[in-house]
PDB file of N, CA, C and O in Angstrom:
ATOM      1  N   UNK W  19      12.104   0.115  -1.390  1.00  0.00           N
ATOM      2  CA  UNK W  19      12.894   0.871  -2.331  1.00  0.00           C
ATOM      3  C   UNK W  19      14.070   1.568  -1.665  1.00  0.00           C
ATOM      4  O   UNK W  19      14.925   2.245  -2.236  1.00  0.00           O
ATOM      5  N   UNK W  20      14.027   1.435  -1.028  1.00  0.00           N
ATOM      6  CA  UNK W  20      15.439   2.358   0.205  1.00  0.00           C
ATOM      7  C   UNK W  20      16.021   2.008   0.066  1.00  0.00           C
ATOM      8  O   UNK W  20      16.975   2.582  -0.459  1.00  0.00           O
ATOM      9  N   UNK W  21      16.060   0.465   0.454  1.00  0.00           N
ATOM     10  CA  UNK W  21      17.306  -0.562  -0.209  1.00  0.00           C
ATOM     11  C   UNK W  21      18.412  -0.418  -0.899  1.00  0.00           C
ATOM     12  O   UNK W  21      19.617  -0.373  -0.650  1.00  0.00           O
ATOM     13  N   UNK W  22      17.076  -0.298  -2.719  1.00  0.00           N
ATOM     14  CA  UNK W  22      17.930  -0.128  -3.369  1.00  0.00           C
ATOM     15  C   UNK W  22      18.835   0.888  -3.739  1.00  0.00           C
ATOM     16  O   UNK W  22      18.397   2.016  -3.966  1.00  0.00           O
ATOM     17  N   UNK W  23      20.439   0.559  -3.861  1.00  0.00           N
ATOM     18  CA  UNK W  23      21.073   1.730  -4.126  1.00  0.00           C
ATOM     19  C   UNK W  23      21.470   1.761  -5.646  1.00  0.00           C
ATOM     20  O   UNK W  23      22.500   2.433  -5.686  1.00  0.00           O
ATOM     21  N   UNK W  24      21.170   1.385  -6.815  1.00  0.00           N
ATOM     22  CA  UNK W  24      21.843   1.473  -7.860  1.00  0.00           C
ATOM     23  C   UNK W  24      21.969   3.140  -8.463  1.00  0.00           C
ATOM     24  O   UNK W  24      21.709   4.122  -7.768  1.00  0.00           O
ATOM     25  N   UNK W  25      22.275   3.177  -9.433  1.00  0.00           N
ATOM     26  CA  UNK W  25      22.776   4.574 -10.295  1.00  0.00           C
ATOM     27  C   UNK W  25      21.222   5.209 -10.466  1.00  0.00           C
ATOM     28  O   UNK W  25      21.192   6.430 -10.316  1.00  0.00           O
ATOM     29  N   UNK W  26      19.973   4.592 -10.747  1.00  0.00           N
ATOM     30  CA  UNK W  26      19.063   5.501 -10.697  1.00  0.00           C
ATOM     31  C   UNK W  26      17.659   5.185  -9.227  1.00  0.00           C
ATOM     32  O   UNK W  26      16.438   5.138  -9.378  1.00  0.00           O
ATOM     33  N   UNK W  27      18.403   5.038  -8.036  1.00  0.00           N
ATOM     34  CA  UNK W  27      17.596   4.530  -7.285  1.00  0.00           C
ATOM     35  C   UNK W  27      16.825   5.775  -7.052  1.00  0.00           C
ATOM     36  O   UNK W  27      15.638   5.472  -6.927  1.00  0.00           O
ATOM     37  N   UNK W  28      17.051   7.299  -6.922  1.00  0.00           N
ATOM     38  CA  UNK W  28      16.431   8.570  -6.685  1.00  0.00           C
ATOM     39  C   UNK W  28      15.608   8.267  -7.482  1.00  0.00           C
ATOM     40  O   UNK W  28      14.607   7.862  -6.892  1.00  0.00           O
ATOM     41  N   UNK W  29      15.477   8.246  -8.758  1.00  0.00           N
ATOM     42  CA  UNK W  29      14.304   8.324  -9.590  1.00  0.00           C
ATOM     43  C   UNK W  29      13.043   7.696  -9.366  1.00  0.00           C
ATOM     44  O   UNK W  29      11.929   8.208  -9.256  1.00  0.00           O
ATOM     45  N   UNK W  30      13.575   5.918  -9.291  1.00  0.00           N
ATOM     46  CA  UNK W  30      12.904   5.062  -8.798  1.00  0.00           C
ATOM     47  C   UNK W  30      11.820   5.142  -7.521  1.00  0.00           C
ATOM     48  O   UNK W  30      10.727   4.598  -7.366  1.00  0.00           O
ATOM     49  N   UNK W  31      12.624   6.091  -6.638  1.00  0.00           N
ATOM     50  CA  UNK W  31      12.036   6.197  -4.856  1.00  0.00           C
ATOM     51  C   UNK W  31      11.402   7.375  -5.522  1.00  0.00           C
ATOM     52  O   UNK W  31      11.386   8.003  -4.464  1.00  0.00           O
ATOM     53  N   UNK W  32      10.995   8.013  -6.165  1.00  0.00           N
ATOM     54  CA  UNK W  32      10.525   9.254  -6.206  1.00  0.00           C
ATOM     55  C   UNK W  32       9.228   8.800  -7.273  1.00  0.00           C
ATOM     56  O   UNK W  32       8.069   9.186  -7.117  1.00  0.00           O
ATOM     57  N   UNK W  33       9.662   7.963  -8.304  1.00  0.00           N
ATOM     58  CA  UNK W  33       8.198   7.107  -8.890  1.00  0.00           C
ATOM     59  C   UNK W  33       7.181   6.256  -7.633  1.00  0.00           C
ATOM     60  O   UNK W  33       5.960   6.298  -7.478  1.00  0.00           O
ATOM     61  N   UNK W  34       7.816   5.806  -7.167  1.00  0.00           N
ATOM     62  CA  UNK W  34       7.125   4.998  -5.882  1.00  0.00           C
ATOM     63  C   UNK W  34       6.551   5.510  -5.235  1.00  0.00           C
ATOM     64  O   UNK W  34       5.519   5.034  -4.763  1.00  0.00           O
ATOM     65  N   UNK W  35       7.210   7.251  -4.826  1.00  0.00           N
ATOM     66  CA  UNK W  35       6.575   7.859  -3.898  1.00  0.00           C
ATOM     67  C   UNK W  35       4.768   8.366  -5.062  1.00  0.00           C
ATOM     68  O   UNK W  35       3.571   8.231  -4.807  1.00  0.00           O
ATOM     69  N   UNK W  36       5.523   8.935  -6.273  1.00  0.00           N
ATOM     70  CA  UNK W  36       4.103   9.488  -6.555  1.00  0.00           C
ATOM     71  C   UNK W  36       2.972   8.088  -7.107  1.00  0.00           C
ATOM     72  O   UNK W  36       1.778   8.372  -7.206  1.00  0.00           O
ATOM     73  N   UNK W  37       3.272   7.114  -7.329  1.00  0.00           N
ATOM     74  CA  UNK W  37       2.365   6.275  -7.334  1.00  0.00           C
ATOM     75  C   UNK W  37       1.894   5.374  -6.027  1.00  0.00           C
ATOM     76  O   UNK W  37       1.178   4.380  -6.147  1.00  0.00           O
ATOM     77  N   UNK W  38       2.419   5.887  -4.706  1.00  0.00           N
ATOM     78  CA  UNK W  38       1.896   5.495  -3.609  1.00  0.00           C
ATOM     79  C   UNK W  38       1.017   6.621  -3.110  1.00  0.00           C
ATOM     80  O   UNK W  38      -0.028   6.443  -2.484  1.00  0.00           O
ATOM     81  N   UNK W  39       1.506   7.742  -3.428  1.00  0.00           N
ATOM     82  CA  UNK W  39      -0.058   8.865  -3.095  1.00  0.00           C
ATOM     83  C   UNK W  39      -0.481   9.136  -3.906  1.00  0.00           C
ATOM     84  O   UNK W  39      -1.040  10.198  -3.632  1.00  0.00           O
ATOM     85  N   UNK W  40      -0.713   8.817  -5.245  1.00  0.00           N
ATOM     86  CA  UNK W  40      -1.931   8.221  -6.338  1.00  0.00           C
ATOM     87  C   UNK W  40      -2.815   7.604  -5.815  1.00  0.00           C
ATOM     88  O   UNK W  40      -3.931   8.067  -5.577  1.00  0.00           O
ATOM     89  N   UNK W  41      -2.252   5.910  -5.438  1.00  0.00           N
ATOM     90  CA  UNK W  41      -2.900   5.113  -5.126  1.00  0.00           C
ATOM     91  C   UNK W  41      -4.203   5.632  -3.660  1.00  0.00           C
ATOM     92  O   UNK W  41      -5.433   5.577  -3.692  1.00  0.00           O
ATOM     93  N   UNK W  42      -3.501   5.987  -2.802  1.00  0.00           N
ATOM     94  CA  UNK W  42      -3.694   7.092  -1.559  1.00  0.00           C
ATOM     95  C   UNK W  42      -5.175   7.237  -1.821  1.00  0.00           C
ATOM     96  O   UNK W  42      -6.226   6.646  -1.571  1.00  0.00           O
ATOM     97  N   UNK W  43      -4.652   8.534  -2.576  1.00  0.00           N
ATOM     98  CA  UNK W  43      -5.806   9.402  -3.104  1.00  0.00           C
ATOM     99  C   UNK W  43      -7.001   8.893  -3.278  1.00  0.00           C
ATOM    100  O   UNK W  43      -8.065   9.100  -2.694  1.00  0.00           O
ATOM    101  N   UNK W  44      -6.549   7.818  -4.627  1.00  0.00           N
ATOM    102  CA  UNK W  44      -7.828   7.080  -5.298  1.00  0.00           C
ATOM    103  C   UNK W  44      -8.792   6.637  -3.996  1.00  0.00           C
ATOM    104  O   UNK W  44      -9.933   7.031  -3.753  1.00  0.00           O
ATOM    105  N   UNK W  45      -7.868   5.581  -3.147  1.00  0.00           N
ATOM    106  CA  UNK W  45      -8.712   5.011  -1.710  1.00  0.00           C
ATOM    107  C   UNK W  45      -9.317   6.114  -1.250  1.00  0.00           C
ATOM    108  O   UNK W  45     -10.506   5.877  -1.035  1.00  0.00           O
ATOM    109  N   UNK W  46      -8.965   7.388  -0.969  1.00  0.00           N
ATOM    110  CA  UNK W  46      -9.669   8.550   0.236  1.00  0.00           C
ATOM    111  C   UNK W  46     -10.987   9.062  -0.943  1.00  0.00           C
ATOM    112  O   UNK W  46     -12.143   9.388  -0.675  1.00  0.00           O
ATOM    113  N   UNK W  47     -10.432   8.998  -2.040  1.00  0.00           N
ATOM    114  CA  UNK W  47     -11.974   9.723  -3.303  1.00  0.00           C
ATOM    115  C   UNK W  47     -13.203   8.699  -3.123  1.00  0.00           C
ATOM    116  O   UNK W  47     -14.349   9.123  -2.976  1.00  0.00           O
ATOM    117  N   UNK W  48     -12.827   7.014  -3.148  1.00  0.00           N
ATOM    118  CA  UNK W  48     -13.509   6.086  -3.507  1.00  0.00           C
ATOM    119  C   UNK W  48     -14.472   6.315  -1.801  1.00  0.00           C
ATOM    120  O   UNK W  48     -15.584   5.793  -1.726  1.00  0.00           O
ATOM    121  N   UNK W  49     -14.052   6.909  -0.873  1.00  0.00           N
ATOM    122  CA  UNK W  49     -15.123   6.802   0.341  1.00  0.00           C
ATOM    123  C   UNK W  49     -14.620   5.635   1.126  1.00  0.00           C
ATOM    124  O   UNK W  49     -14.904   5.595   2.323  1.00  0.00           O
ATOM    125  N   UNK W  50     -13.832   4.582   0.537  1.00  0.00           N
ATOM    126  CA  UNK W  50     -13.252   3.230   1.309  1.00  0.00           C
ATOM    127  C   UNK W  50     -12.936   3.367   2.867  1.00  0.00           C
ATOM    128  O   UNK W  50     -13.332   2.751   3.856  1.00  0.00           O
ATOM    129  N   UNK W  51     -11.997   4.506   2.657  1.00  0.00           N
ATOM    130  CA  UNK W  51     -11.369   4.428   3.915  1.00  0.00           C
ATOM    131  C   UNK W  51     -11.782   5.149   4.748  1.00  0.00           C
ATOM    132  O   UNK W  51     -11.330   4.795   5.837  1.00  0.00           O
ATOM    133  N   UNK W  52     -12.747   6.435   4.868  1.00  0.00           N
ATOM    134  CA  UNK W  52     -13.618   6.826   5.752  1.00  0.00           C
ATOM    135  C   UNK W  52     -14.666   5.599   6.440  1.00  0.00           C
ATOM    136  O   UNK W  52     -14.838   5.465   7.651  1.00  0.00           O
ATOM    137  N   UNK W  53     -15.331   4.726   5.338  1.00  0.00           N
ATOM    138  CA  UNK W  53     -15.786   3.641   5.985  1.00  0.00           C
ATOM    139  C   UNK W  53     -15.349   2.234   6.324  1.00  0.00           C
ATOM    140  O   UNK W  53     -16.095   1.311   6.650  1.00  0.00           O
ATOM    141  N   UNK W  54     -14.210   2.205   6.217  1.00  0.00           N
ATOM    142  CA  UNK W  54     -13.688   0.765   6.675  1.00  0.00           C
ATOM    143  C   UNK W  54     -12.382   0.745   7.283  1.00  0.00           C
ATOM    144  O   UNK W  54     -11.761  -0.213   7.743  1.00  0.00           O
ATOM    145  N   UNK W  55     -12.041   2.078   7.199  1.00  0.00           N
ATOM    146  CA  UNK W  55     -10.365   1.989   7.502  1.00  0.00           C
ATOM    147  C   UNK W  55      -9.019   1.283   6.341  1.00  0.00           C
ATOM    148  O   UNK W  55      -9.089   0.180   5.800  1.00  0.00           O
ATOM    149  N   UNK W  56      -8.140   2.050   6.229  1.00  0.00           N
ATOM    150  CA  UNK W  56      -6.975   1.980   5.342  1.00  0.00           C
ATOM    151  C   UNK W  56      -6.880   0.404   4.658  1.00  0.00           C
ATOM    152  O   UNK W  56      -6.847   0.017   3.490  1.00  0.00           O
ATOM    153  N   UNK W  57      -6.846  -0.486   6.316  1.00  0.00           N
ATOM    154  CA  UNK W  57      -6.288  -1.630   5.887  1.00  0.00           C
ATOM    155  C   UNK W  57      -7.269  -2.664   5.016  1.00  0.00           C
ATOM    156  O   UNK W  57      -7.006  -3.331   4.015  1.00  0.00           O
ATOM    157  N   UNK W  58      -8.746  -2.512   5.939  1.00  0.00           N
ATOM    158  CA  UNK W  58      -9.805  -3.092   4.377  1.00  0.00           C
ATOM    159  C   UNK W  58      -9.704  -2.390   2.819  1.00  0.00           C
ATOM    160  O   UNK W  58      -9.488  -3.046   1.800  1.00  0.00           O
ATOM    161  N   UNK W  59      -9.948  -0.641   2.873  1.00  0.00           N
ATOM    162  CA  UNK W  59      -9.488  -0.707   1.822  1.00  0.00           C
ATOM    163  C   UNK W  59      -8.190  -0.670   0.836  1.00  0.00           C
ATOM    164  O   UNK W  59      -8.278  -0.260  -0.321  1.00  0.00           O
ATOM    165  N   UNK W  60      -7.240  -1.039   1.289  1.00  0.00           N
ATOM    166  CA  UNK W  60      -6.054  -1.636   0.258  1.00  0.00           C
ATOM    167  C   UNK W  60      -6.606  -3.220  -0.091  1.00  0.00           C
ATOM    168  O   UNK W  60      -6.598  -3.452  -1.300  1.00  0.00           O
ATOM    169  N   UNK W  61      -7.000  -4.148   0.620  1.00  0.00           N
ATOM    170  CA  UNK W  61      -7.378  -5.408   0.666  1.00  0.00           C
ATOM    171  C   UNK W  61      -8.600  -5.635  -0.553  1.00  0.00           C
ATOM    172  O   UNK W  61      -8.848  -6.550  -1.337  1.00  0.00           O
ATOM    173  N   UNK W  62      -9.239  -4.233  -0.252  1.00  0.00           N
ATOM    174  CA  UNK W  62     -10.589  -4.462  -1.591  1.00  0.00           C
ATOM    175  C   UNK W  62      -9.607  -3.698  -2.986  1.00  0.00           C
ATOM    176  O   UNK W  62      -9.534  -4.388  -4.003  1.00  0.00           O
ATOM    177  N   UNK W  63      -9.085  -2.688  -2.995  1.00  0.00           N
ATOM    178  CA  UNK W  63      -8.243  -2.300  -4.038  1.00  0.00           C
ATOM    179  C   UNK W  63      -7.285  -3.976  -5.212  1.00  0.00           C
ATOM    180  O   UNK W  63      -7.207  -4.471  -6.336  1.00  0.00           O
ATOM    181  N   UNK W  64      -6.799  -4.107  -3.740  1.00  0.00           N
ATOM    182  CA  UNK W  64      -5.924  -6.003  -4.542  1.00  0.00           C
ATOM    183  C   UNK W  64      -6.318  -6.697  -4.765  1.00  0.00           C
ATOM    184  O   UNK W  64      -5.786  -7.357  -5.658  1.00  0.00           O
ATOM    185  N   UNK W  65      -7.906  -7.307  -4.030  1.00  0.00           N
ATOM    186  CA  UNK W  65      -8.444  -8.179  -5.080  1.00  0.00           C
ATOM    187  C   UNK W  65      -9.328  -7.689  -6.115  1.00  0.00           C
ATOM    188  O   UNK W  65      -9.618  -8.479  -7.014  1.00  0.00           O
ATOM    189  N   UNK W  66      -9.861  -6.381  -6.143  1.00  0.00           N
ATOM    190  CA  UNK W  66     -10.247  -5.819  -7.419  1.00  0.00           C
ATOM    191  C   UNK W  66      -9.306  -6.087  -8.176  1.00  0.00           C
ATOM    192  O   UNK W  66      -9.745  -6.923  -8.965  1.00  0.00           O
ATOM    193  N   UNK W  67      -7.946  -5.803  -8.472  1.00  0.00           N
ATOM    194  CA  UNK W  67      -6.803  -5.635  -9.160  1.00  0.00           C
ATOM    195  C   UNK W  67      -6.934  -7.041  -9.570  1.00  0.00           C
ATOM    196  O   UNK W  67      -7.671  -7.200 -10.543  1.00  0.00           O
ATOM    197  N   UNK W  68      -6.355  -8.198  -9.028  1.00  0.00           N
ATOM    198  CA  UNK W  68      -6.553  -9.811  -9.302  1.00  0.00           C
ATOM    199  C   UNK W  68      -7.798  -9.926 -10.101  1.00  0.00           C
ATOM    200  O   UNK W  68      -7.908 -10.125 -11.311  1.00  0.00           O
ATOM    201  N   UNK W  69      -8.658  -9.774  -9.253  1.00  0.00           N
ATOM    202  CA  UNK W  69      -9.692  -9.785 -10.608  1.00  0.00           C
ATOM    203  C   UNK W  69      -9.756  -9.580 -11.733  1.00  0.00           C
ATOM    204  O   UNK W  69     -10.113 -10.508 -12.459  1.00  0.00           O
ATOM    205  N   UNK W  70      -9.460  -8.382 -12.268  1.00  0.00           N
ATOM    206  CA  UNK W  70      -9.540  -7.703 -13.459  1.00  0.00           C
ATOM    207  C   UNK W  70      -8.022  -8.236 -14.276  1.00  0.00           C
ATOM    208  O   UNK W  70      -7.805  -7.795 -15.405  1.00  0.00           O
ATOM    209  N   UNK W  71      -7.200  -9.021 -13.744  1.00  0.00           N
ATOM    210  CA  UNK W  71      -6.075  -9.393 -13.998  1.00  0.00           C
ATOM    211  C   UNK W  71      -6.253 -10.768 -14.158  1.00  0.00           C
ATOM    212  O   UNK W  71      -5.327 -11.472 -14.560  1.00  0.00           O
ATOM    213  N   UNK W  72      -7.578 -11.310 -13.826  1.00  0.00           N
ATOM    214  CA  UNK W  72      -7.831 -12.806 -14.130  1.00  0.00           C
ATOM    215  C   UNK W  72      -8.471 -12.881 -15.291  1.00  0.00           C
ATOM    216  O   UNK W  72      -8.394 -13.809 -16.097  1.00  0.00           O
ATOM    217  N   UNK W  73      -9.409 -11.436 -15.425  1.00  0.00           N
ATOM    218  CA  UNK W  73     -10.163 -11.325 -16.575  1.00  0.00           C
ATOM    219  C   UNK W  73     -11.886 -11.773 -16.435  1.00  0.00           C
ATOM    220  O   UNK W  73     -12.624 -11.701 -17.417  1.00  0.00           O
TER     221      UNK W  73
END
């Protein structure tokens, strides 16, 4: 998102920011990342997501 520079890129980088420490959060509540570390749990977060997006 840095990238982008258009007329509302502030807004944009500032949605990103609060739905990247949303996302954050959710991982540190769920216990994931105390037991597996950050990078397994984003990996179990995305294919949960696919899943539920396959139906």
């Amino acid at each position: 998102m840095s990238a982008y520079t258009g007329d509302d890129a502030e807004p944009l980088r500032e949605a990103m920011r609060q739905a990247a420490a949303k996302k954050n959060q959710a991982l540190e509540d769920s216990g994931l990342v105390g037991e597996h570390g950050w990078y397994t749990a984003e990996q179990d977060l995305k294919r949960a997501a696919r899943a539920a997006e396959a139906g």
